[in-house]
XYZ file of C-alpha atoms in Angstrom:
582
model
C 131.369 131.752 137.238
C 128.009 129.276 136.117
C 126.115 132.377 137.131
C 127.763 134.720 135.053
C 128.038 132.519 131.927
C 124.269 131.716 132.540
C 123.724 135.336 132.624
C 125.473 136.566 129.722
C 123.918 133.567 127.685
C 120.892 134.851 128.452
C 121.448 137.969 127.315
C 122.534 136.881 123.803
C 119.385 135.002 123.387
C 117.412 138.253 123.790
C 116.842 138.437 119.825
C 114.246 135.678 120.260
C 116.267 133.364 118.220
C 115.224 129.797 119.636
C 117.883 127.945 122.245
C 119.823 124.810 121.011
C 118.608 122.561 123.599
C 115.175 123.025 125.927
C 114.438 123.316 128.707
C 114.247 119.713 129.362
C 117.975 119.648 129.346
C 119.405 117.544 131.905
C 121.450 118.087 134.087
C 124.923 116.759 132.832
C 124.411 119.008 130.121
C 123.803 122.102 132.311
C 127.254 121.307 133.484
C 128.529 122.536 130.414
C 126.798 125.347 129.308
C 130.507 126.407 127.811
C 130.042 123.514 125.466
C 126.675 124.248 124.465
C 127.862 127.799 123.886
C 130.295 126.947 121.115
C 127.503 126.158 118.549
C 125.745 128.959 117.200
C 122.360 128.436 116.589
C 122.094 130.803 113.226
C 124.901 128.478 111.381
C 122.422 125.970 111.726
C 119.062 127.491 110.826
C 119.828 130.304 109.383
C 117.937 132.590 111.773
C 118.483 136.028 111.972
C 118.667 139.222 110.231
C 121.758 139.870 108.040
C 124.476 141.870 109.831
C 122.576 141.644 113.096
C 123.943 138.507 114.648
C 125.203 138.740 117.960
C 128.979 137.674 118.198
C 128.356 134.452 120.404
C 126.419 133.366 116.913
C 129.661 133.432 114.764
C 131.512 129.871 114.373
C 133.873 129.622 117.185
C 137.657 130.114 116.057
C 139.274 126.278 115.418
C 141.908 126.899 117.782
C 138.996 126.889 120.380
C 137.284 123.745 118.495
C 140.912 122.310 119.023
C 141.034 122.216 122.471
C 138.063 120.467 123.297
C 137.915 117.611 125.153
C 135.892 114.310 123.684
C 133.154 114.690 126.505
C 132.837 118.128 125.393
C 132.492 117.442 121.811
C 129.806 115.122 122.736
C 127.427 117.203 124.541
C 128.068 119.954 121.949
C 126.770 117.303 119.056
C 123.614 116.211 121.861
C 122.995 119.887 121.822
C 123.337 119.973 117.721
C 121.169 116.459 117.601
C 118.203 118.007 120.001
C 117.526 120.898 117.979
C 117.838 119.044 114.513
C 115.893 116.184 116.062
C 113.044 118.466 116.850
C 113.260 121.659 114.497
C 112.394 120.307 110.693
C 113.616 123.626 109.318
C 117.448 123.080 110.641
C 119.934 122.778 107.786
C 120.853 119.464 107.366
C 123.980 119.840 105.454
C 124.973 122.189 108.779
C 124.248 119.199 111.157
C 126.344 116.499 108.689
C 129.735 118.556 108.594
C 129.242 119.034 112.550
C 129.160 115.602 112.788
C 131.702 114.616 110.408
C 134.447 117.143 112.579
C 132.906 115.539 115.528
C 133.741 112.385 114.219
C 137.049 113.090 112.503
C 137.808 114.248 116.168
C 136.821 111.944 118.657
C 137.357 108.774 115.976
C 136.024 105.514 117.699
C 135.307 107.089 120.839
C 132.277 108.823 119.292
C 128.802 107.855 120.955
C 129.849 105.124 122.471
C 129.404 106.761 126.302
C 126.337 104.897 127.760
C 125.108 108.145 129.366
C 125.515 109.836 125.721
C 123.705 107.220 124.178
C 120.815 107.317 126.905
C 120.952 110.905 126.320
C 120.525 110.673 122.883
C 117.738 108.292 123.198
C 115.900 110.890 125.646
C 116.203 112.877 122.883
C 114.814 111.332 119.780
C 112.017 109.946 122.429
C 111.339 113.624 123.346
C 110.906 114.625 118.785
C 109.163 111.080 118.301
C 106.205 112.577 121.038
C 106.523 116.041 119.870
C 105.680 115.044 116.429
C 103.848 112.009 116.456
C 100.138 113.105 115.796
C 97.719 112.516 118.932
C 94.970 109.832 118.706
C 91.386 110.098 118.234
C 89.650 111.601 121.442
C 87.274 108.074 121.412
C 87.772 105.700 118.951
C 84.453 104.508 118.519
C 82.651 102.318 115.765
C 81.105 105.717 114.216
C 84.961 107.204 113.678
C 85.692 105.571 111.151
C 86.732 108.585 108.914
C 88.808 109.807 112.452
C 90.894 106.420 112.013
C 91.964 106.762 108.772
C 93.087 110.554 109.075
C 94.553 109.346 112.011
C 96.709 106.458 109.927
C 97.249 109.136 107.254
C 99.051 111.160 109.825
C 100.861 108.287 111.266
C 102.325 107.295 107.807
C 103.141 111.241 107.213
C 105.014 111.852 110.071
C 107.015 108.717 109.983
C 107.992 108.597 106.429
C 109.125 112.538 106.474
C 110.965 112.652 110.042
C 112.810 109.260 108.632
C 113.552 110.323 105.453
C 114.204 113.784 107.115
C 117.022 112.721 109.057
C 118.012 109.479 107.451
C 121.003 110.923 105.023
C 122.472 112.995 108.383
C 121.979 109.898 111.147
C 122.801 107.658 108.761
C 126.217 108.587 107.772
C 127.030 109.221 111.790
C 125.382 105.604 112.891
C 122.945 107.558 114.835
C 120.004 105.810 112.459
C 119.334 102.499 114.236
C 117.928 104.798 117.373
C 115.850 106.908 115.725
C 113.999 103.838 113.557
C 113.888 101.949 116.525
C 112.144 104.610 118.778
C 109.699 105.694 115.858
C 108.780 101.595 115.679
C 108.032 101.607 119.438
C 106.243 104.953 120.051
C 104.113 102.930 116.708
C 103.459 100.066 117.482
C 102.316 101.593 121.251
C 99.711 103.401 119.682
C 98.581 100.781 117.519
C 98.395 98.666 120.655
C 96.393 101.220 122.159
C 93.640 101.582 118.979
C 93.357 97.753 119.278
C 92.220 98.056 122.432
C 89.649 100.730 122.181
C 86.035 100.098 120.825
C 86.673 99.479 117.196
C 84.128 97.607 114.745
C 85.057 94.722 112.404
C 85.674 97.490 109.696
C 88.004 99.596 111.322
C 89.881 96.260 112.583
C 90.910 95.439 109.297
C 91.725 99.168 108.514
C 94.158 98.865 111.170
C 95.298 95.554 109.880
C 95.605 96.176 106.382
C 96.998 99.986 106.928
C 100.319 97.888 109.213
C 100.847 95.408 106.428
C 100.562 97.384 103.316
C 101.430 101.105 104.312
C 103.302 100.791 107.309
C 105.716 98.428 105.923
C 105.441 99.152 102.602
C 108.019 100.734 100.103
C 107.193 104.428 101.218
C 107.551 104.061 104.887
C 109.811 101.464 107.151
C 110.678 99.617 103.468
C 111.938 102.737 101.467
C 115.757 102.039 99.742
C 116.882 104.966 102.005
C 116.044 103.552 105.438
C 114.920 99.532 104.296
C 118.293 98.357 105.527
C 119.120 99.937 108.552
C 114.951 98.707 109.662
C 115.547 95.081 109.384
C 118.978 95.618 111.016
C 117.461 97.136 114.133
C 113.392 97.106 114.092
C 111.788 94.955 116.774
C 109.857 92.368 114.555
C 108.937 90.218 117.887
C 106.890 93.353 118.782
C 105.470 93.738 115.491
C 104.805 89.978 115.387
C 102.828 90.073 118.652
C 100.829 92.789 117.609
C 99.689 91.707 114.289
C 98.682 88.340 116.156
C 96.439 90.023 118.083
C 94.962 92.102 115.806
C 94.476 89.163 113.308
C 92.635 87.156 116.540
C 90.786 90.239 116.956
C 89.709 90.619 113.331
C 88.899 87.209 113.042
C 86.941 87.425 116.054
C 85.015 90.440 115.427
C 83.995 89.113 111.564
C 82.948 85.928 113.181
C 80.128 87.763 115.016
C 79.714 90.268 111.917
C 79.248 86.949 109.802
C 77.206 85.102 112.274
C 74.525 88.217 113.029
C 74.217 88.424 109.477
C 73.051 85.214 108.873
C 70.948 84.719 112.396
C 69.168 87.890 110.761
C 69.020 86.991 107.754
C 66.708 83.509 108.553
C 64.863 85.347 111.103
C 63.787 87.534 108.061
C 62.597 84.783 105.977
C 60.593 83.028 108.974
C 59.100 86.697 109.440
C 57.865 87.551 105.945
C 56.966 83.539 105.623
C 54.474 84.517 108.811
C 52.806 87.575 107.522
C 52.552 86.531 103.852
C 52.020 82.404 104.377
C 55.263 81.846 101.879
C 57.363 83.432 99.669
C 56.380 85.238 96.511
C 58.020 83.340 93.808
C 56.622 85.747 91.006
C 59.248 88.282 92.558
C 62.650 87.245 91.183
C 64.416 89.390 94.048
C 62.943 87.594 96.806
C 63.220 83.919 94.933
C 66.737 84.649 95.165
C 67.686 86.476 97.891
C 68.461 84.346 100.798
C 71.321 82.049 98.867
C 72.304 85.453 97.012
C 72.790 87.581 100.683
C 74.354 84.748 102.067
C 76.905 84.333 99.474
C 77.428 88.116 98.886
C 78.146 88.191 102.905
C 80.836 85.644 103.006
C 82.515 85.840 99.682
C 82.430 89.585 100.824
C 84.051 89.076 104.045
C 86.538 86.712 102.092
C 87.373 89.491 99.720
C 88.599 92.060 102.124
C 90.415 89.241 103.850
C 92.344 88.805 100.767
C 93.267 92.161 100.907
C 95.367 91.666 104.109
C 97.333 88.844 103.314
C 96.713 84.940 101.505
C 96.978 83.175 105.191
C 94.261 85.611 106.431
C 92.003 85.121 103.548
C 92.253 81.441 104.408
C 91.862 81.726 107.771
C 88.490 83.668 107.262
C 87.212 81.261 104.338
C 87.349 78.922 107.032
C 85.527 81.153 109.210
C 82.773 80.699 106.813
C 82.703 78.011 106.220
C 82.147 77.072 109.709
C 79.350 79.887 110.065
C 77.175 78.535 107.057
C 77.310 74.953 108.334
C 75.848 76.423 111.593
C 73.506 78.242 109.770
C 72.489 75.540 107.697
C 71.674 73.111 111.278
C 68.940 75.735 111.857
C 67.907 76.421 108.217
C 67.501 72.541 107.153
C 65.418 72.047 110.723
C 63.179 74.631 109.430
C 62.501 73.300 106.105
C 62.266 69.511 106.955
C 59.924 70.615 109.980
C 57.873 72.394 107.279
C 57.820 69.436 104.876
C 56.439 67.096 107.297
C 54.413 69.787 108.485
C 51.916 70.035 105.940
C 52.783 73.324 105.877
C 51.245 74.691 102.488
C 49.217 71.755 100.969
C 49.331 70.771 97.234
C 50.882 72.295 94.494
C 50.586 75.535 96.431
C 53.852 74.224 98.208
C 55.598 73.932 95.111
C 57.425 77.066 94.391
C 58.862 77.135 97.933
C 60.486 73.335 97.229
C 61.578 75.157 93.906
C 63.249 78.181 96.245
C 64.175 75.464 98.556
C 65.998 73.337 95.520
C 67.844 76.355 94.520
C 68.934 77.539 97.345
C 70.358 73.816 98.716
C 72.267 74.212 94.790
C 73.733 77.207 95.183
C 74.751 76.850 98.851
C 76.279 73.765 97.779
C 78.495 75.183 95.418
C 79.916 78.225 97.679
C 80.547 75.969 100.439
C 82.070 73.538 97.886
C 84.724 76.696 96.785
C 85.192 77.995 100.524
C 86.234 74.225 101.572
C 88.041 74.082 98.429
C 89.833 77.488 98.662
C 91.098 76.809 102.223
C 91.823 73.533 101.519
C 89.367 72.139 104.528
C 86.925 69.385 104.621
C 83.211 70.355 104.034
C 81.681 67.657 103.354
C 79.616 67.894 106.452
C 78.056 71.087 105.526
C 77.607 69.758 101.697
C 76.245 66.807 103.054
C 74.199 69.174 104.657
C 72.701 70.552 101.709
C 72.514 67.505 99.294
C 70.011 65.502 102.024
C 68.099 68.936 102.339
C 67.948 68.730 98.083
C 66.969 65.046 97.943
C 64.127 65.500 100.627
C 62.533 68.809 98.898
C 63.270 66.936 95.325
C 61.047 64.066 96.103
C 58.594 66.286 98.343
C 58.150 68.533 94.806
C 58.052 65.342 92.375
C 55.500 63.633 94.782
C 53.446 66.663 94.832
C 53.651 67.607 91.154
C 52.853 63.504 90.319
C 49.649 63.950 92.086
C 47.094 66.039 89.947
C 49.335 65.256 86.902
C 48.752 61.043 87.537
C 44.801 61.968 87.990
C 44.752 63.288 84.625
C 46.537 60.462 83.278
C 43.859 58.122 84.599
C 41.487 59.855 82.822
C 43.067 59.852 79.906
C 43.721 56.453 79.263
C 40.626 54.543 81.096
C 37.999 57.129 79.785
C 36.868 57.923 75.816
C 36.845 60.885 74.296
C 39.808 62.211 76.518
C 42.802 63.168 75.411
C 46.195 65.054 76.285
C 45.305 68.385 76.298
C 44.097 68.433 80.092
C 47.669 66.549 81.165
C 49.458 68.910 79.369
C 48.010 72.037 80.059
C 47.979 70.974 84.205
C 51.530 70.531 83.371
C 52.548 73.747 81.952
C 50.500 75.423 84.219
C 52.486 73.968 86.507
C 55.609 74.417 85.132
C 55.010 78.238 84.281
C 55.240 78.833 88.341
C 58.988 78.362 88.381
C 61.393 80.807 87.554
C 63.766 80.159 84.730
C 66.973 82.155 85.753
C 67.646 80.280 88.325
C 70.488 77.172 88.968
C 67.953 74.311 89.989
C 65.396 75.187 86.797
C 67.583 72.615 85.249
C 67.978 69.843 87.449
C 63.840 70.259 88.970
C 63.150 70.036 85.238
C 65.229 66.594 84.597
C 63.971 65.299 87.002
C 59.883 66.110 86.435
C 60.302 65.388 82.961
C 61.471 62.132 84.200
C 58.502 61.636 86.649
C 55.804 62.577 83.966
C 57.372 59.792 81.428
C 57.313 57.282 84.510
C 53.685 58.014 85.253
C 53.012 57.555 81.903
C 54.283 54.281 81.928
C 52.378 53.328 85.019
C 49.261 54.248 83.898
C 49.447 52.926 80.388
C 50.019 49.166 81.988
C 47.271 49.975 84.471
C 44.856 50.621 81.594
C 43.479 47.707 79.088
C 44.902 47.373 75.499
C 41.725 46.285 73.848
C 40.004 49.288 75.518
C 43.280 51.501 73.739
C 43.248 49.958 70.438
C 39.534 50.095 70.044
C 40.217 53.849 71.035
C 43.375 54.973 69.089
C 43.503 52.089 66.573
C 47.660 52.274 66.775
C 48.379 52.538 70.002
C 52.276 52.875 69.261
C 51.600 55.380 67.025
C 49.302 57.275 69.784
C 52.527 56.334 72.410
C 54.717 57.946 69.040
C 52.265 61.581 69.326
C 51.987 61.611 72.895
C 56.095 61.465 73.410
C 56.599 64.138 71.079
C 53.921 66.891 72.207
C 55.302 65.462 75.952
C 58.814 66.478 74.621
C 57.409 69.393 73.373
C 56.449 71.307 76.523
C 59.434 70.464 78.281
C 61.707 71.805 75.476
C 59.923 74.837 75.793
C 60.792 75.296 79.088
C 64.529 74.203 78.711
C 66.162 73.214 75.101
C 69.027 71.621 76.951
C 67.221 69.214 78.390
C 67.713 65.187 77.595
C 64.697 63.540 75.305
C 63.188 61.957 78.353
C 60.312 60.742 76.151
C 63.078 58.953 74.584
C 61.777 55.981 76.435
C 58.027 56.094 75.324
C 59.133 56.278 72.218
C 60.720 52.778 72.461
C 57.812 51.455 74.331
C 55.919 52.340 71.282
C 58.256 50.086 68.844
C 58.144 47.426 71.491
C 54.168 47.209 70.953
C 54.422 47.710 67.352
C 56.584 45.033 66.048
C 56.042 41.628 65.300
C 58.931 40.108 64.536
C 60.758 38.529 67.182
C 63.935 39.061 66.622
C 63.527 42.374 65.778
C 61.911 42.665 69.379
C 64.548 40.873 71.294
C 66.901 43.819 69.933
C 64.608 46.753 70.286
C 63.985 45.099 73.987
C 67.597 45.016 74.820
C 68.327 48.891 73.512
C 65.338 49.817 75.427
C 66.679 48.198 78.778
C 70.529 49.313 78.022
C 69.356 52.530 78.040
C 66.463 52.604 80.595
C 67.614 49.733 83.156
C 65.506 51.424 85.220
C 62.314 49.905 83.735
C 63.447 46.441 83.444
C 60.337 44.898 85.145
C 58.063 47.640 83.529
C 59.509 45.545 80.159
C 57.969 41.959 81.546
C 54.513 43.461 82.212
C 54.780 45.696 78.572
C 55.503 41.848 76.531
C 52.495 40.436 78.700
C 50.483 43.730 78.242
C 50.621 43.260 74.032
C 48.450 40.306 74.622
C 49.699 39.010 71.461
C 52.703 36.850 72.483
C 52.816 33.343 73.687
C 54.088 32.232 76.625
C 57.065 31.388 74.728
C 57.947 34.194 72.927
C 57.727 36.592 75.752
C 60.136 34.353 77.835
C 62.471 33.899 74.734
C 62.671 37.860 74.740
C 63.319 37.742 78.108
C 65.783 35.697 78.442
C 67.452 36.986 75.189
C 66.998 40.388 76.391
C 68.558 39.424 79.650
C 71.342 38.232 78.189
C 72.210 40.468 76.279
C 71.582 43.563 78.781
C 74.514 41.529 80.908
C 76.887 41.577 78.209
C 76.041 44.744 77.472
C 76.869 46.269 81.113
C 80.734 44.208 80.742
C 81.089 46.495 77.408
C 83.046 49.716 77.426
C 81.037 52.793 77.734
C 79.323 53.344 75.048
C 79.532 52.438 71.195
C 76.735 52.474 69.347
C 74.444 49.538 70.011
C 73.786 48.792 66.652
C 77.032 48.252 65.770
C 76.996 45.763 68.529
C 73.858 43.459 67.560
C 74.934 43.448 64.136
C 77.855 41.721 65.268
C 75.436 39.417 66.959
C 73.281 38.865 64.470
C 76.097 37.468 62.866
């Protein structure tokens, strides 16, 4: 009897219309080829020419739908699932009112067979392979265009055979299966490209494509299908996976980050061999080491960001980590060539200007990584700020040296004047780059320096000698801070009146009253402190006072510059000593 029903069913499917069910049948199915009979294949696709369908295609009579057993209705709806489960072009309205009499007929005892159910999972395994889209050949570094077709394909299939089928499974509580095998067969594959030879790029493809396409609104999160996935979706495996991959990434952009920067020294202590130092009159190359380093991990931090917040901070920390490794091996370098004597005068200048800058601008991106991610880095700023003190001096000391010379001459010798100071100082000055964050500070602090050595040299030198000379000399002091002021203004208008203080030391040697000097004295030290035993030597220096008079200054002075330092920060002094005075 099998035989002869297995013969005549072959015969019908001579018009090359496809079978319900493969080949890949099993067996418990073969058992019931009766069953599989019943359904004709053209009321579901439409397949066909009119008026040529064979009877066994027509809808069985109801009186033989009747007398089926529940068993039999369930193979008969495997047979019905197979083919809509692996033909897209099946009607889908067909397969819904098949279900619906299958359920209206069995009721509760529906699916609930374990062997139906395992058969049923066969069979959305067996359309999850047949249309899941095969992976690259060889994944490798060089693919990366292969990966994201790849993804694309991924995200096509799974979003059309879901929505596909949703509305049909759905409504027959046949969905949770379907999602469930289409996560697995996913995630396996993902599994597998994490595995192969991927660079740090295509890593966080891989990453970023999971979090923001594959669970995103148009795939596993749609309305249509967003319920049923967090009712049934494995999130443990999705969870493991995405913690690998994120150890992966952050792996893989630790060695990206840490080349980068290995290279990026070894350039600098290569084109410092061949050329003897860098070439400050080339903005690009004053700038480039802070500017690659920062572009590399701000860079790196960016397309974290792009994944998620906690892997952004993750990688800032990263960083963070890399540049104070970096920086061990960068400060060694420049401290070694400090003490070196590598580059002698003010030859060594610009590269303590580059060197300045570069311990600024470090400072601040590590100062926003540590801050971003919330870590400590005040190792690696401390880093930087001892690196900037050391080259700050090293440039000041160096600077002071042909710029003190010509203030010898110019107060100890006649016929000398400012001119050759000033013009070895703009010289000097005209060697550093403007656009640049340290211009600023280095020219503070040189401005500074110059005043101080001004100072120095003008209580070195005799004031008979001067006055014979000048005739005024706070008048010459008056000149000399002004042009002084001058040339640094030209270089940056922001910068504090330095000369501020010479131009005090001038009043201090022009008056001659002495109460008038005990106030100018104790201005000059509230604001300089600094100079406070510069002040003894300047009353002595006059040659004018008495004994007396320059210790009542003193000690006027003194007291006043303590009451001074217990007063709130700052009113204007004068409104203070006339309340003295009183």
């Amino acid at each position: 009897m099998l035989k002869g029903l297995s013969s005549r069913r072959s015969k019908r499917r001579g018009d090359g219309r496809e079978p319900l069910v493969g080949e890949g049948t099993s067996m418990t199915m073969e058992a019931s080829p009766s069953v599989i009979g019943l359904h004709p294949i053209g009321s579901l696709s439409g397949a066909g020419s009119p008026g040529d369908t064979p009877p066994c295609t027509q809808e069985p009579p109801p009186s033989v739908l009747d007398h089926l057993s529940t068993e039999e209705w369930n193979y008969r709806i495997l047979a019905v699932l197979a083919e809509f489960l692996g033909s897209p072009g099946v009607d889908s309205l067909s397969v819904r009112d098949e279900l619906r009499r299958w359920k209206g007929r069995v009721g509760g005892e529906a699916g609930e067979s374990p062997d139906w159910l395992h058969q049923y999972q066969q069979q959305v395994e067996k359309a999850v392979r047949l249309h899941f889209p095969s992976p690259p050949p060889e994944c490798s570094p060089q693919q990366q265009p292969e990966l994201d077709t790849y993804l694309g394909q991924v995200k096509k299939v799974v979003q059309g055979e879901l929505l596909r089928l949703a509305p049909v499974l759905k409504e027959a509580g046949l969905l949770g299966t379907l999602i469930d095998r289409y996560h697995v067969h996913t995630m396996s594959q993902l599994e597998l490209l994490l595995q192969s030879n991927l660079n740090m790029d295509q890593i966080f493809s891989l990453l970023r494509w999971t979090l923001k396409t594959y669970l995103s609104s148009t795939v596993l999160g749609h309305p249509d299908v967003s319920a049923d996935v967090t009712a049934v979706m494995d999130m443990m495996l999705l969870a493991d996976w995405l913690m690998k991959a994120k150890t992966k990434a952050l792996q893989s952009a630790q060695e990206y980050v840490g080349g980068c920067l290995k290279r990026m020294l070894e350039r600098e202590e290569e084109e410092e061999e061949e050329a003897g130092s860098c070439d400050q009159s080339d903005e690009e190359a004053f700038i480039r080491l802070h500017l690659d380093i920062t572009q590399c991990l701000t860079g790196m931090v960016r397309k974290a960001g792009v994944i998620s917040p906690s892997f952004r901070k993750e990688t800032q920390m990263m960083c963070l980590f890399q540049l104070h490794t970096f920086l061990h091996r960068f400060t060694a370098r420049e401290k070694k060539r400090m003490t070196g004597g590598k580059g002698e005068g003010e030859e060594r200048i610009p590269h303590l200007f580059r060197t300045i800058n570069t311990c600024i601008e470090l400072r601040l991106l590590a100062m926003q990584l540590a801050s971003e991610a919330q870590a400590d880095g005040a190792a690696t700023v401390g880093l930087l700020e001892e690196l900037h003190t050391q080259a700050r001096q090293k440039l000041l000391d160096t600077a002071a040296h042909n710029l003190e010379v010509s203030l010898q001459t110019y107060f100890k010798r006649k016929n000398t004047h400012m001119g050759k100071m000033l013009s070895d100082l703009k010289l000097l000055l005209k060697k550093l780059p403007k656009e640049c964050g340290a211009h600023t500070v280095v020219m503070d602090a040189l401005y500074g320096q110059v005043v101080s050595l001004y100072l120095k040299q003008l209580l070195l030198s005799n004031h008979r000698h001067l006055e014979r000379r000048w005739g005024h000399i706070g008048q010459q002091i008056e000149g000399d801070a002004e042009e002084l002021h001058k040339v640094f203004s030209q270089q940056n208008k922001d910068l504090k009146k330095k000369s501020m203080l010479l131009l005090k030391v001038a009043d201090v040697l022009s008056l001659t009253d002495e109460d008038a000097l005990k106030l100018t004295c104790s201005v000059l030290l509230s604001d300089f402190p600094q100079v406070r035993e510069q002040v003894k030597k300047l009353l002595r220096w006059r040659g004018d006072l008495s004994q007396r008079q320059v210790k009542a200054v003193l000690d006027t002075t003194s007291d006043m510059y303590d009451l001074f330092q217990q007063l709130p920060r700052r009113r204007p002094l004068t409104l203070w000593w006339c309340c003295a005075c009183i």
